[in-house]
mmCIF file of C-alpha atoms in Angstrom:
data_model
loop_
_atom_site.group_PDB
_atom_site.id
_atom_site.type_symbol
_atom_site.label_atom_id
_atom_site.label_comp_id
_atom_site.label_asym_id
_atom_site.label_seq_id
_atom_site.Cartn_x
_atom_site.Cartn_y
_atom_site.Cartn_z
ATOM 1 C CA ASP A 104 24.490 -7.731 -13.671
ATOM 2 C CA VAL A 105 21.586 -7.309 -16.073
ATOM 3 C CA LYS A 106 20.056 -3.922 -16.179
ATOM 4 C CA VAL A 107 17.107 -1.887 -17.385
ATOM 5 C CA THR A 108 17.568 1.830 -16.883
ATOM 6 C CA GLN A 109 15.100 4.679 -17.177
ATOM 7 C CA SER A 110 16.164 8.238 -17.920
ATOM 8 C CA SER A 111 14.581 9.884 -14.872
ATOM 9 C CA ARG A 112 13.355 8.785 -11.475
ATOM 10 C CA TYR A 113 11.199 11.849 -11.014
ATOM 11 C CA LEU A 114 9.832 14.236 -13.625
ATOM 12 C CA VAL A 115 7.546 17.271 -13.369
ATOM 13 C CA LYS A 116 5.950 18.646 -16.510
ATOM 14 C CA ARG A 117 3.265 21.160 -17.432
ATOM 15 C CA THR A 118 -0.013 20.345 -19.163
ATOM 16 C CA GLY A 119 0.434 20.394 -22.932
ATOM 17 C CA GLU A 120 4.177 19.706 -22.892
ATOM 18 C CA LYS A 121 5.649 16.919 -24.973
ATOM 19 C CA VAL A 122 7.285 14.369 -22.709
ATOM 20 C CA PHE A 123 9.880 11.716 -23.542
ATOM 21 C CA LEU A 124 10.556 8.791 -21.262
ATOM 22 C CA GLU A 125 13.573 6.724 -22.215
ATOM 23 C CA CYS A 126 14.325 3.143 -21.380
ATOM 24 C CA VAL A 127 17.551 1.234 -22.129
ATOM 25 C CA GLN A 128 18.306 -2.439 -21.559
ATOM 26 C CA ASP A 129 21.679 -4.195 -21.813
ATOM 27 C CA MET A 130 20.474 -7.783 -22.149
ATOM 28 C CA ASP A 131 19.958 -7.874 -25.939
ATOM 29 C CA HIS A 132 16.265 -8.577 -25.317
ATOM 30 C CA GLU A 133 13.849 -8.604 -28.215
ATOM 31 C CA ASN A 134 10.775 -7.509 -26.286
ATOM 32 C CA MET A 135 10.291 -4.231 -24.432
ATOM 33 C CA PHE A 136 7.250 -2.941 -22.584
ATOM 34 C CA TRP A 137 5.866 0.270 -21.110
ATOM 35 C CA TYR A 138 3.436 0.122 -18.188
ATOM 36 C CA ARG A 139 1.828 2.674 -15.970
ATOM 37 C CA GLN A 140 1.055 1.921 -12.357
ATOM 38 C CA ASP A 141 -1.703 3.665 -10.416
ATOM 39 C CA PRO A 142 -3.028 2.947 -6.908
ATOM 40 C CA GLY A 143 -5.916 0.482 -7.023
ATOM 41 C CA LEU A 144 -5.415 -0.203 -10.739
ATOM 42 C CA GLY A 145 -2.190 -2.227 -10.700
ATOM 43 C CA LEU A 146 0.063 -2.307 -13.776
ATOM 44 C CA ARG A 147 -1.499 -1.578 -17.091
ATOM 45 C CA LEU A 148 0.273 -2.135 -20.388
ATOM 46 C CA ILE A 149 0.555 0.923 -22.629
ATOM 47 C CA TYR A 150 2.632 -0.329 -25.563
ATOM 48 C CA PHE A 151 5.134 -3.029 -26.293
ATOM 49 C CA SER A 152 7.701 -3.756 -28.975
ATOM 50 C CA TYR A 153 8.972 -7.126 -30.196
ATOM 51 C CA ASP A 154 11.625 -5.882 -32.586
ATOM 52 C CA VAL A 155 13.290 -2.709 -33.811
ATOM 53 C CA LYS A 156 10.705 -0.392 -35.369
ATOM 54 C CA MET A 157 7.881 -2.814 -34.454
ATOM 55 C CA LYS A 158 5.254 -1.886 -31.872
ATOM 56 C CA GLU A 159 1.874 -3.001 -30.678
ATOM 57 C CA LYS A 160 -0.765 -1.285 -28.566
ATOM 58 C CA GLY A 161 -1.382 -2.521 -25.081
ATOM 59 C CA ASP A 162 -4.488 -1.994 -22.996
ATOM 60 C CA ILE A 163 -4.307 1.811 -22.642
ATOM 61 C CA PRO A 164 -2.438 3.358 -25.591
ATOM 62 C CA GLU A 165 -4.524 6.509 -25.892
ATOM 63 C CA GLY A 166 -2.481 9.661 -25.468
ATOM 64 C CA TYR A 167 0.820 7.832 -25.855
ATOM 65 C CA SER A 168 3.157 6.843 -28.657
ATOM 66 C CA VAL A 169 6.422 4.889 -28.705
ATOM 67 C CA SER A 170 9.614 4.633 -30.685
ATOM 68 C CA ARG A 171 12.121 1.850 -31.020
ATOM 69 C CA GLU A 172 14.921 2.800 -33.385
ATOM 70 C CA LYS A 173 17.561 0.581 -31.723
ATOM 71 C CA LYS A 174 17.180 -2.791 -30.058
ATOM 72 C CA GLU A 175 18.326 -1.610 -26.664
ATOM 73 C CA ARG A 176 16.185 1.541 -26.438
ATOM 74 C CA PHE A 177 12.433 2.008 -26.166
ATOM 75 C CA SER A 178 10.966 5.468 -25.776
ATOM 76 C CA LEU A 179 7.516 6.452 -24.514
ATOM 77 C CA ILE A 180 6.170 9.736 -25.775
ATOM 78 C CA LEU A 181 3.366 11.814 -24.344
ATOM 79 C CA GLU A 182 2.489 14.107 -27.231
ATOM 80 C CA SER A 183 0.606 16.596 -25.059
ATOM 81 C CA ALA A 184 0.778 15.784 -21.406
ATOM 82 C CA SER A 185 -2.393 15.936 -19.351
ATOM 83 C CA THR A 186 -2.939 15.787 -15.614
ATOM 84 C CA ASN A 187 -4.525 12.313 -15.874
ATOM 85 C CA GLN A 188 -1.166 11.040 -17.107
ATOM 86 C CA THR A 189 0.379 11.701 -13.711
ATOM 87 C CA SER A 190 1.550 8.209 -12.761
ATOM 88 C CA MET A 191 4.466 5.850 -12.153
ATOM 89 C CA TYR A 192 5.830 4.615 -15.502
ATOM 90 C CA LEU A 193 7.636 1.310 -15.600
ATOM 91 C CA CYS A 194 9.693 -0.078 -18.474
ATOM 92 C CA ALA A 195 10.509 -3.779 -18.803
ATOM 93 C CA SER A 196 12.270 -6.106 -21.210
ATOM 94 C CA SER A 197 12.236 -9.828 -21.905
ATOM 95 C CA GLY A 198 13.921 -12.257 -24.215
ATOM 96 C CA LEU A 199 12.601 -14.984 -26.478
ATOM 97 C CA ALA A 200 12.812 -17.612 -23.742
ATOM 98 C CA ARG A 201 9.817 -16.093 -21.908
ATOM 99 C CA VAL A 202 11.259 -16.619 -18.448
ATOM 100 C CA GLY A 203 10.083 -13.318 -17.034
ATOM 101 C CA GLN A 204 10.429 -9.590 -17.499
ATOM 102 C CA PHE A 205 13.179 -7.379 -16.129
ATOM 103 C CA PHE A 206 11.984 -4.016 -14.887
ATOM 104 C CA GLY A 207 13.579 -0.617 -14.637
ATOM 105 C CA PRO A 208 13.337 1.461 -11.432
ATOM 106 C CA GLY A 209 10.388 3.487 -12.716
ATOM 107 C CA THR A 210 9.772 7.169 -13.474
ATOM 108 C CA ARG A 211 7.313 9.044 -11.300
ATOM 109 C CA LEU A 212 5.766 11.650 -13.600
ATOM 110 C CA THR A 213 3.749 14.535 -12.315
ATOM 111 C CA VAL A 214 1.841 16.699 -14.789
ATOM 112 C CA LEU A 215 0.724 20.052 -13.377
ATOM 113 C CA SER B 169 -7.513 -5.673 -18.843
ATOM 114 C CA GLN B 170 -6.548 -7.039 -15.454
ATOM 115 C CA GLN B 171 -6.839 -10.789 -15.408
ATOM 116 C CA GLY B 172 -5.354 -11.574 -12.039
ATOM 117 C CA GLU B 173 -7.228 -11.007 -8.831
ATOM 118 C CA GLU B 174 -5.131 -11.203 -5.707
ATOM 119 C CA ASP B 175 -6.178 -12.021 -2.226
ATOM 120 C CA PRO B 176 -5.740 -10.611 0.304
ATOM 121 C CA GLN B 177 -5.189 -7.005 -0.739
ATOM 122 C CA ALA B 178 -3.075 -6.472 2.375
ATOM 123 C CA LEU B 179 -1.421 -8.850 4.826
ATOM 124 C CA SER B 180 0.313 -7.987 8.109
ATOM 125 C CA ILE B 181 2.351 -10.594 9.998
ATOM 126 C CA GLN B 182 5.174 -10.943 12.507
ATOM 127 C CA GLU B 183 8.696 -11.884 11.586
ATOM 128 C CA GLY B 184 9.099 -15.644 11.497
ATOM 129 C CA GLU B 185 5.522 -16.327 10.419
ATOM 130 C CA ASN B 186 4.527 -17.659 7.004
ATOM 131 C CA ALA B 187 2.776 -15.455 4.467
ATOM 132 C CA THR B 188 0.360 -16.826 1.889
ATOM 133 C CA MET B 189 -0.954 -14.830 -1.075
ATOM 134 C CA ASN B 190 -3.457 -16.052 -3.614
ATOM 135 C CA CYS B 191 -4.050 -15.206 -7.232
ATOM 136 C CA SER B 192 -6.952 -16.154 -9.480
ATOM 137 C CA TYR B 193 -7.139 -15.675 -13.252
ATOM 138 C CA LYS B 194 -9.733 -16.080 -15.954
ATOM 139 C CA THR B 195 -8.249 -17.431 -19.185
ATOM 140 C CA SER B 196 -5.834 -20.195 -20.092
ATOM 141 C CA ILE B 197 -2.148 -19.555 -19.499
ATOM 142 C CA ASN B 198 1.274 -20.600 -20.705
ATOM 143 C CA ASN B 199 2.829 -19.742 -17.345
ATOM 144 C CA LEU B 200 2.228 -17.706 -14.233
ATOM 145 C CA GLN B 201 4.829 -15.503 -12.598
ATOM 146 C CA TRP B 202 5.247 -13.758 -9.259
ATOM 147 C CA TYR B 203 6.979 -10.413 -8.805
ATOM 148 C CA ARG B 204 7.959 -8.302 -5.804
ATOM 149 C CA GLN B 205 7.964 -4.519 -5.673
ATOM 150 C CA ASN B 206 9.593 -2.583 -2.902
ATOM 151 C CA SER B 207 8.032 0.819 -2.215
ATOM 152 C CA GLY B 208 8.450 3.227 -5.128
ATOM 153 C CA ARG B 209 10.693 0.878 -7.084
ATOM 154 C CA GLY B 210 10.516 -1.395 -10.116
ATOM 155 C CA LEU B 211 9.331 -4.992 -9.999
ATOM 156 C CA VAL B 212 11.649 -7.910 -9.443
ATOM 157 C CA HIS B 213 10.903 -11.352 -10.885
ATOM 158 C CA LEU B 214 10.664 -14.013 -8.179
ATOM 159 C CA ILE B 215 9.525 -17.251 -9.716
ATOM 160 C CA LEU B 216 7.774 -18.708 -12.749
ATOM 161 C CA ILE B 217 5.567 -21.794 -12.870
ATOM 162 C CA ARG B 218 4.512 -23.324 -16.138
ATOM 163 C CA SER B 219 0.998 -24.553 -16.835
ATOM 164 C CA ASN B 220 2.050 -28.195 -16.658
ATOM 165 C CA GLU B 221 3.651 -27.757 -13.241
ATOM 166 C CA ARG B 222 1.816 -27.973 -9.939
ATOM 167 C CA GLU B 223 4.387 -26.767 -7.463
ATOM 168 C CA LYS B 224 7.737 -24.985 -7.500
ATOM 169 C CA HIS B 225 10.215 -23.958 -4.839
ATOM 170 C CA SER B 226 12.880 -21.297 -4.705
ATOM 171 C CA GLY B 227 14.565 -20.716 -1.372
ATOM 172 C CA ARG B 228 11.837 -19.636 1.090
ATOM 173 C CA LEU B 229 9.283 -19.329 -1.711
ATOM 174 C CA ARG B 230 6.784 -21.992 -2.655
ATOM 175 C CA VAL B 231 4.372 -21.508 -5.508
ATOM 176 C CA THR B 232 1.447 -23.762 -6.407
ATOM 177 C CA LEU B 233 -0.693 -23.719 -9.493
ATOM 178 C CA ASP B 234 -4.113 -25.250 -9.952
ATOM 179 C CA THR B 235 -5.126 -24.815 -13.600
ATOM 180 C CA SER B 236 -8.529 -26.472 -13.017
ATOM 181 C CA LYS B 237 -9.386 -23.752 -10.505
ATOM 182 C CA LYS B 238 -7.372 -21.090 -12.375
ATOM 183 C CA SER B 239 -5.582 -20.132 -9.213
ATOM 184 C CA SER B 240 -2.085 -19.899 -7.758
ATOM 185 C CA SER B 241 -0.632 -19.263 -4.356
ATOM 186 C CA LEU B 242 2.663 -17.858 -3.166
ATOM 187 C CA LEU B 243 3.952 -18.960 0.224
ATOM 188 C CA ILE B 244 6.834 -17.172 1.892
ATOM 189 C CA THR B 245 8.138 -19.158 4.826
ATOM 190 C CA ALA B 246 9.844 -17.720 7.904
ATOM 191 C CA SER B 247 9.150 -14.131 6.867
ATOM 192 C CA ARG B 248 11.644 -11.355 7.515
ATOM 193 C CA ALA B 249 11.148 -7.614 7.802
ATOM 194 C CA ALA B 250 12.998 -7.330 4.463
ATOM 195 C CA ASP B 251 10.134 -9.234 2.807
ATOM 196 C CA THR B 252 7.917 -6.189 3.306
ATOM 197 C CA ALA B 253 6.804 -5.269 -0.231
ATOM 198 C CA SER B 254 3.958 -5.573 -2.723
ATOM 199 C CA TYR B 255 3.647 -8.917 -4.468
ATOM 200 C CA PHE B 256 2.077 -9.322 -7.891
ATOM 201 C CA CYS B 257 1.058 -12.331 -9.909
ATOM 202 C CA ALA B 258 1.223 -12.080 -13.694
ATOM 203 C CA THR B 259 -0.082 -14.448 -16.323
ATOM 204 C CA ASP B 260 1.484 -15.192 -19.684
ATOM 205 C CA GLY B 261 -1.286 -16.282 -22.006
ATOM 206 C CA GLY B 262 1.218 -17.687 -24.540
ATOM 207 C CA THR B 263 0.193 -15.217 -27.189
ATOM 208 C CA SER B 264 2.142 -12.115 -28.081
ATOM 209 C CA TYR B 265 5.814 -11.886 -27.235
ATOM 210 C CA GLY B 266 5.686 -12.689 -23.569
ATOM 211 C CA LYS B 267 3.046 -10.109 -22.821
ATOM 212 C CA LEU B 268 1.903 -10.322 -19.183
ATOM 213 C CA THR B 269 -1.315 -9.417 -17.439
ATOM 214 C CA PHE B 270 -0.787 -8.353 -13.858
ATOM 215 C CA GLY B 271 -2.962 -8.655 -10.807
ATOM 216 C CA GLN B 272 -3.458 -5.713 -8.504
ATOM 217 C CA GLY B 273 -1.105 -7.050 -5.888
ATOM 218 C CA THR B 274 -0.918 -7.910 -2.223
ATOM 219 C CA ILE B 275 0.786 -5.536 0.192
ATOM 220 C CA LEU B 276 2.773 -7.569 2.693
ATOM 221 C CA THR B 277 4.015 -5.984 5.917
ATOM 222 C CA VAL B 278 6.304 -8.031 8.129
ATOM 223 C CA HIS B 279 6.770 -6.571 11.590
ATOM 224 C CA PRO B 280 10.124 -7.112 13.377
#
């Protein structure tokens, strides 16, 4: 069974902390994506990666960075967490065939 | 930017009834996809329809696509309580690496 896993289901951090969200996929997919989901705003793309060490900004990259050192792993980094980054974070992956994205279960991050 | 607009925002029906959700988009697409999200979880890919297709079926799901009107609909026949979820359309513009733009979703509640 194909799988995308995220390191935490729930996370509580303090303002100013550096936060790492990890995502791992076991499908040998080239493309990986980070979204945030907020009520009334739907899913918004933060960053995506199409190959190891390659990344591109999505619609709302400000305040975030990413790292992809291995094909299966894509990390989202909040350099200095702020309260407006409280959200549900969803990771997804897809292959070259463009037949849809596979999502992880999500990480609900609260920044106090 | 959110390309898809979904209608209605919320839909409440009885078990056994059909549920229809609509999605409109603004720019040309390579394909359009529908996803389901159970409360607090990740998204699950349901069905994909390509720009040269007009209708597609998968089990109790029927998707139509009208590229001249830039709209799509998802029909779930003989709804069950387990169909209660949020449903999102997502468009693949055929540009970067399978990047998707999501609508804001329809919340479907199926009452037993």
